[in-house]
Coordinates of C-alpha atoms in Angstrom, one line a residue:
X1 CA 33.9 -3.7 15.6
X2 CA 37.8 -2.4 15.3
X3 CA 37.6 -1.5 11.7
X4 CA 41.5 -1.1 10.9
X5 CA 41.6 -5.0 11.9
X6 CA 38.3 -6.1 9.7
X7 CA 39.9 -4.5 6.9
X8 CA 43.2 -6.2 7.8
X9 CA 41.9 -9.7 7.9
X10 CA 40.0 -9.7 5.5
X11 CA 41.7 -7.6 2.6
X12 CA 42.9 -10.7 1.1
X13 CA 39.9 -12.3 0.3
X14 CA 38.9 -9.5 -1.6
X15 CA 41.9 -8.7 -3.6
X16 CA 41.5 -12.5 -4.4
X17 CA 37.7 -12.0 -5.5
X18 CA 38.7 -8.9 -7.6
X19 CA 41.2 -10.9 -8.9
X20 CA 39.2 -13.8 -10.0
X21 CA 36.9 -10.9 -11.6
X22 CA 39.8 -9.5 -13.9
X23 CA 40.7 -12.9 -15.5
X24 CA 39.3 -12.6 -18.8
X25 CA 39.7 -16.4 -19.7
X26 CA 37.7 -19.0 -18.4
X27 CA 37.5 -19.8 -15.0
X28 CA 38.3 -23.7 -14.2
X29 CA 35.9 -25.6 -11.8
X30 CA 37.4 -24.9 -8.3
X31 CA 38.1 -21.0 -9.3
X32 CA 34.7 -21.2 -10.0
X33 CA 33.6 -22.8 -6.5
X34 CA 36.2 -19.7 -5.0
X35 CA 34.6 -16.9 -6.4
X36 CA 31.3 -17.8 -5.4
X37 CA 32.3 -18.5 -1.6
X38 CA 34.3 -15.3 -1.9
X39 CA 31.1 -13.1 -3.2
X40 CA 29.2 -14.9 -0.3
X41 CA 31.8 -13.5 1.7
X42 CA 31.9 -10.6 0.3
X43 CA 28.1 -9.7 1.0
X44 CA 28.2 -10.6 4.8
X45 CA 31.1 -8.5 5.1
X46 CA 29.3 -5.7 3.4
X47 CA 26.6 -6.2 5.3
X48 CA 28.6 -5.8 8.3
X49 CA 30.2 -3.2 7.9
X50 CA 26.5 -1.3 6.7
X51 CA 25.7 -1.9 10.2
X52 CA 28.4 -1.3 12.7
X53 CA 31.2 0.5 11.6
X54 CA 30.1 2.9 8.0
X55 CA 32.7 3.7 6.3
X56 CA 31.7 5.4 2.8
X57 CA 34.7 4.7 1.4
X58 CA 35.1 1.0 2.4
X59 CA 31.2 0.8 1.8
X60 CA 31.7 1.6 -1.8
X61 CA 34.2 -0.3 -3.0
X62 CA 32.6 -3.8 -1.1
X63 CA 29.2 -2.6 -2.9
X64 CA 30.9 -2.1 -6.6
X65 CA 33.1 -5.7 -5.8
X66 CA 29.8 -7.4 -4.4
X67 CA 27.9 -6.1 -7.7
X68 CA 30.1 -7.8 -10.2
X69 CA 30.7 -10.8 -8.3
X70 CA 26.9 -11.2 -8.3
X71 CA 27.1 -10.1 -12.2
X72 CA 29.6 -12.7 -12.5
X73 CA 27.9 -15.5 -11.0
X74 CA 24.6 -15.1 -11.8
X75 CA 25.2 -13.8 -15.2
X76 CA 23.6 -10.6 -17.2
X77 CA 20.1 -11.5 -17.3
X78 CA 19.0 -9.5 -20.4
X79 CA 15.9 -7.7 -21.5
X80 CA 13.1 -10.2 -23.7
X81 CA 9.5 -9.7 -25.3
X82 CA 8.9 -12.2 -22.3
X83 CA 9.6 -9.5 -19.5
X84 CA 7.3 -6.7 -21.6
X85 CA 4.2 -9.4 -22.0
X86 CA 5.0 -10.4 -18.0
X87 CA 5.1 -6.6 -17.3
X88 CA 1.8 -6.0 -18.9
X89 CA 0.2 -9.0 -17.6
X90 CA 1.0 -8.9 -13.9
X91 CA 3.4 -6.3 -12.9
X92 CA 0.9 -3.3 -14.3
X93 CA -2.1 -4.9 -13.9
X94 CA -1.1 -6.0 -10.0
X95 CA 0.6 -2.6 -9.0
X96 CA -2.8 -0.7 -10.6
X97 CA -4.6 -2.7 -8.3
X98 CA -2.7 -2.9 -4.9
X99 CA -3.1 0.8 -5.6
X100 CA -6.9 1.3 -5.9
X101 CA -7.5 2.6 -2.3
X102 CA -5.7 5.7 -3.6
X103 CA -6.5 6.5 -6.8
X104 CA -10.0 5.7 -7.1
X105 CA -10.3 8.4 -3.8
X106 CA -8.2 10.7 -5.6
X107 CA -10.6 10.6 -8.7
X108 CA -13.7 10.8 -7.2
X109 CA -12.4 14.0 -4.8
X110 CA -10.8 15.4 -7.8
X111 CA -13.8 15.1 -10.1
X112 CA -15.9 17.1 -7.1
X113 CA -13.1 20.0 -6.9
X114 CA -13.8 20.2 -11.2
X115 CA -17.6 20.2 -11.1
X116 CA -17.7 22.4 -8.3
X117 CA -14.9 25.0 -9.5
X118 CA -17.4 24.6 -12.8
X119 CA -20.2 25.4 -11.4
X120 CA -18.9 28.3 -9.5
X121 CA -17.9 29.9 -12.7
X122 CA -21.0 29.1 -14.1
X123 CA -23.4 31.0 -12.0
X124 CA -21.1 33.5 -11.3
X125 CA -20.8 36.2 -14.0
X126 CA -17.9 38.2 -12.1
X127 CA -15.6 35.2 -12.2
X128 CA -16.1 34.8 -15.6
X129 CA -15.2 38.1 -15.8
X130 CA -11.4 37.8 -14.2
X131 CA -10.6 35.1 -16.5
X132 CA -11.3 36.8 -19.8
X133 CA -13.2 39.8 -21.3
X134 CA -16.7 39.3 -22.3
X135 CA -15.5 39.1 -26.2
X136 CA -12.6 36.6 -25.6
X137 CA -15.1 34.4 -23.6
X138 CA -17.7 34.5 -26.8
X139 CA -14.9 33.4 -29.2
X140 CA -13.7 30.5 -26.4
X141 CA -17.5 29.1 -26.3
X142 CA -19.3 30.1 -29.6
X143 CA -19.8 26.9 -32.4
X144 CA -16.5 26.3 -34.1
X145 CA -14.5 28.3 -31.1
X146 CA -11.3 27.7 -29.1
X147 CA -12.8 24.8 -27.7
X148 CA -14.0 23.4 -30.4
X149 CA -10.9 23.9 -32.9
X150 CA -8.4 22.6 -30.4
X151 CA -9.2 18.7 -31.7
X152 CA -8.8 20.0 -35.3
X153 CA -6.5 22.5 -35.9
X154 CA -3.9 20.1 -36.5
X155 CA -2.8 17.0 -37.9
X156 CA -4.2 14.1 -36.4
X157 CA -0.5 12.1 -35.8
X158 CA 1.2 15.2 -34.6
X159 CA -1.6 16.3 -32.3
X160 CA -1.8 12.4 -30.7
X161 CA 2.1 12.8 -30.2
X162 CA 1.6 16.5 -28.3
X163 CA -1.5 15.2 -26.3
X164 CA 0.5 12.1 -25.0
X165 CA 3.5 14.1 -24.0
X166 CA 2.0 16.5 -22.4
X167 CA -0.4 14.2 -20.5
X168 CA 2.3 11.5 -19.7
X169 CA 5.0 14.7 -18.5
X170 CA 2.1 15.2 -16.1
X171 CA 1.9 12.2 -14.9
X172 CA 5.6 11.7 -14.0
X173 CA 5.4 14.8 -12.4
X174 CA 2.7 13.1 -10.3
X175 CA 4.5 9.9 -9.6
X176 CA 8.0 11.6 -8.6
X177 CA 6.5 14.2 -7.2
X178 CA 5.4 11.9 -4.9
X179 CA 8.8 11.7 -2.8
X180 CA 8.1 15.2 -1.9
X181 CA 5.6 14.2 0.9
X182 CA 2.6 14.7 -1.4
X183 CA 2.0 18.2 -1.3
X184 CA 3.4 18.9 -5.2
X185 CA 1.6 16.3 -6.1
X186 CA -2.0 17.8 -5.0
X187 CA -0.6 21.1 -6.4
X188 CA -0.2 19.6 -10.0
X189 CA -3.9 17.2 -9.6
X190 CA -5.2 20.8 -8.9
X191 CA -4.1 22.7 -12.0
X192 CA -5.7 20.0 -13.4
X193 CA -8.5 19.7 -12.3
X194 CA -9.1 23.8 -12.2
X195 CA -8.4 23.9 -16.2
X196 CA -11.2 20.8 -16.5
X197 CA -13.4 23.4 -14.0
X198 CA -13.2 26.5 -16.3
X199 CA -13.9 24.7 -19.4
X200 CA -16.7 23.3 -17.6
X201 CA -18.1 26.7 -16.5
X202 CA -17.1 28.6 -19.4
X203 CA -19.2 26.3 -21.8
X204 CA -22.0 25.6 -19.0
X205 CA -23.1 29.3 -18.5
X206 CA -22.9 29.7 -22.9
X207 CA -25.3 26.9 -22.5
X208 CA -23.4 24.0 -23.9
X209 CA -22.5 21.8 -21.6
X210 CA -23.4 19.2 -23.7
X211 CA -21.5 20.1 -26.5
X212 CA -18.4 20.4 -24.1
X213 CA -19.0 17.0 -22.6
X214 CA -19.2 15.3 -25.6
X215 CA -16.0 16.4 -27.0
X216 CA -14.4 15.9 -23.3
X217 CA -15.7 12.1 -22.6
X218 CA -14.6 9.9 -25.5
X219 CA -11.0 10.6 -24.4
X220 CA -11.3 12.5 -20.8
X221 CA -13.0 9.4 -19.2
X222 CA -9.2 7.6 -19.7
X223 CA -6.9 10.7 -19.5
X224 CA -7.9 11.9 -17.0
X225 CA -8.0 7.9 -14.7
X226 CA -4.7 8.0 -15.4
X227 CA -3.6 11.3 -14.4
X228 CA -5.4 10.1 -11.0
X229 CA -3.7 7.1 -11.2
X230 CA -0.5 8.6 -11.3
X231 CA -1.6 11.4 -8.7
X232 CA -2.7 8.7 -6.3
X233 CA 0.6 6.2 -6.7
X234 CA 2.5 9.8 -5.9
X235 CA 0.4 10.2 -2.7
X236 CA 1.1 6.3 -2.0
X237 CA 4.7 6.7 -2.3
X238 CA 5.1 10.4 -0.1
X239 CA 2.9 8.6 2.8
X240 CA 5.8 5.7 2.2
X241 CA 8.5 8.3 3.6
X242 CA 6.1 9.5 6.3
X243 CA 4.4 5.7 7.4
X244 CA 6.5 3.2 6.1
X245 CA 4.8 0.2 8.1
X246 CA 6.9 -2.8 9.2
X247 CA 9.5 -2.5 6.6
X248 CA 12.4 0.2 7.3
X249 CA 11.7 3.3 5.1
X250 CA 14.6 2.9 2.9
X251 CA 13.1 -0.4 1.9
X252 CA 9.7 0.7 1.8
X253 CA 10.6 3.7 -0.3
X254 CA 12.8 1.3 -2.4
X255 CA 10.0 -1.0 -3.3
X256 CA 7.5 1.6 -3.4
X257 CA 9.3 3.4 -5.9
X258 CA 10.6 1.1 -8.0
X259 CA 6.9 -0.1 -8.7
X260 CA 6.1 3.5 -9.5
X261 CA 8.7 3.7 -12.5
X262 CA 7.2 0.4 -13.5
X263 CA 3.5 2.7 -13.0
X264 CA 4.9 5.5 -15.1
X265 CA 5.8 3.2 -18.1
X266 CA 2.3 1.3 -18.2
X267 CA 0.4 4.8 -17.7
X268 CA 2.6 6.2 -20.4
X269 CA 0.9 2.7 -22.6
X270 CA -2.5 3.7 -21.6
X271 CA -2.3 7.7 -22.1
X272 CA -1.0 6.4 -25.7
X273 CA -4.2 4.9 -25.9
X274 CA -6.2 8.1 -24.7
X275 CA -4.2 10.4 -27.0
X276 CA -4.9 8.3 -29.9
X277 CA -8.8 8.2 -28.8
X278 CA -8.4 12.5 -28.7
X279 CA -6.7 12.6 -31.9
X280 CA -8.4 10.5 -34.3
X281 CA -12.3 9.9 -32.6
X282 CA -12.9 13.2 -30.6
X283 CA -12.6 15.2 -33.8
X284 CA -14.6 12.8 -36.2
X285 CA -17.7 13.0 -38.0
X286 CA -18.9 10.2 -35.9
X287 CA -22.3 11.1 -33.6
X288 CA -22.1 12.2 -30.0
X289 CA -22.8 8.8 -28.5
X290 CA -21.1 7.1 -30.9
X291 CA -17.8 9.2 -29.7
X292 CA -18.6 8.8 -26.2
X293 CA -19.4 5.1 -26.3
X294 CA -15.7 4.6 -27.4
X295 CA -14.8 6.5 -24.5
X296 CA -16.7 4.7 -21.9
X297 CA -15.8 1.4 -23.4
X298 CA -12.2 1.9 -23.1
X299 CA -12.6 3.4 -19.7
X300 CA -14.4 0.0 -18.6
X301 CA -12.0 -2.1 -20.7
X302 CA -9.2 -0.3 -18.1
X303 CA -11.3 -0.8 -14.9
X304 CA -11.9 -4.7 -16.1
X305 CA -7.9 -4.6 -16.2
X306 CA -7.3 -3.6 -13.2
X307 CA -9.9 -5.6 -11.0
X308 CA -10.0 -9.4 -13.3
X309 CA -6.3 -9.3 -14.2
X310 CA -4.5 -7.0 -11.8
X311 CA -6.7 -8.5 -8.8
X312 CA -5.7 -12.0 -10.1
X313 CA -1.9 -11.0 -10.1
X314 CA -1.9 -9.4 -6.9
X315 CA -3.9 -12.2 -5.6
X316 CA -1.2 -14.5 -6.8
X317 CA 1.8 -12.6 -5.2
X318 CA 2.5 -9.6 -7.3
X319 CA 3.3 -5.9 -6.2
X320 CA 4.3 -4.4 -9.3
X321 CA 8.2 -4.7 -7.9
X322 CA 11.0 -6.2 -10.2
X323 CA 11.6 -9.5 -9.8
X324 CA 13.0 -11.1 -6.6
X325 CA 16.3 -12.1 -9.2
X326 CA 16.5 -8.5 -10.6
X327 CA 16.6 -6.8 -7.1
X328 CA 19.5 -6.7 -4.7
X329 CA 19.6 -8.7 -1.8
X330 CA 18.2 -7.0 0.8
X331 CA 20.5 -9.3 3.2
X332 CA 22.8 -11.9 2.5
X333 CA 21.9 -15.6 1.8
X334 CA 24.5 -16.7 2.6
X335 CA 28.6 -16.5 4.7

């Protein structure tokens, strides 16, 4: 394609759509009926051009011309309490679920990596022995130590709010990670799962375990699904770059990561619910199972998420992707 005479014959049609664009007053019936057969236009020539003759510049200013026709003509679609309830009903829910062969593999190799760094710390005293001295280790493990005072030391409110950053930073780092062809992502599940591990060992071979656990479950059982969660959808979306099936991997990688922002905002919902759990329940007076019931309650109120509603929604269509109206054409409808 000779793209001096594209340009050429088709400048006008342009200037005319741009035009039409500017007028701030109303636009009568048959400007109306012009401007939407000129955006129409408009795409195919984008389109064109895209594929046989890129030229950024030209390709930029049909993509900013193309974007507020379509603006013009379909009109700013804004935000509603419908989107967030549709979000939470299908687009979460569906996403968590078309997900599951990742993240549920992720947690159950993830929770063998921090039981067996555990137990290697545990019945190895000269491990124990590069991580601290001998006295630092008594004052980690010993009733009313480290371990123990990190869920009280401070405020309930302001420790929920430093939990939930700090566990949802980690999961974006898992999710954008991703685009990194997975390896940062295992690097950050790792530190994880190596902190869980010591704690583990440190409190195993001081011979409670049990008093560990119990102060780990109420809220771990959730925090720590999520983190896979994210961890998994990060693998999901780096495998995306390297097999990105029948779809061309700029639409693969599109899709796929547009459903992991939609993934970072529902984790950052549920991690809200885990900090809370860690602030206000792991530190109570309540009794051991009392504290872990909570825990594994919310934990199966998540996993009866994802597989009744998320398997209904994905069942019925849903990927976790915006909206077929809220997403760029991926070619034109029409010329």
């Amino acid at each position: 394609m000779d793209l001096d005479v594209f340009v050429t014959a088709h400048r006008a049609e342009w200037d005319r759509l741009d035009a039409l664009l500017r007028r701030r007053r109303r636009l009568t019936g048959p400007e109306a009926d012009e401007l939407v057969s000129l955006y129409q236009r408009a795409a195919t020539h984008l389109s064109l051009i895209q594929s046989r003759a890129p030229d950024p510049a030209l390709i930029g200013r049909l993509t900013s011309l193309v974007a507020r026709a379509r603006s013009a003509v379909t009109g700013a679609r804004r935000a509603s309490w419908r989107d967030a309830v549709r979000f939470f009903t299908a687009g979460f829910p569906a996403a968590l679920y078309r997900t599951r062969h990742w993240w549920i593999p992720t947690a159950l190799l993830s929770t063998a990596v921090g039981a067996l760094i555990g137990w290697w710390i545990a019945t190895h005293p000269e491990v124990r022995a590069t991580i601290a001295a001998p006295a630092e280790l008594r004052e980690l493990t010993r009733p009313g130590g480290q371990y123990e005072a990190y869920y009280s030391t401070h405020a309930a409110s302001s420790f929920a709010a430093q939990v939930w950053t700090n566990n949802a930073w980690a999961a974006f780092l898992c999710l954008t990670f991703g685009a990194f062809l997975c390896v940062p992502v295992l690097w950050v599940l790792f530190q994880n799962m190596l902190n869980l591990g010591v704690g583990l060992g440190l409190m195993s071979s001081a011979g409670r375990l049990d008093t560990f656990l119990g102060l780990l479950l109420p809220h771990g059982l959730l925090e720590l699904t999520a983190v896979f969660v994210a961890a998994g959808t990060g693998l999901r979306l780096g495998w995306t770059l390297i097999d990105p099936g029948p779809r061309s991997r700029r639409t693969a990688l599109a899709e796929e990561g547009r459903a992991a922002i939609g993934m970072a905002i529902g984790l950052a919902a549920v991690l809200f619910v885990s900090a809370g759990i860690e602030a206000f329940v792991t530190p109570s007076g309540l009794p051991t199972w009392a504290r872990v019931g909570i825990g594994v309650t919310a934990e199966l109120l998540f996993l009866l998420y994802v597989y009744a509603v998320g398997g209904r929604a994905a069942r019925a269509g849903e990927t976790g992707d915006l909206e077929a109206a809220d997403r760029d054409a991926g070619l034109p409808t029409a010329a």
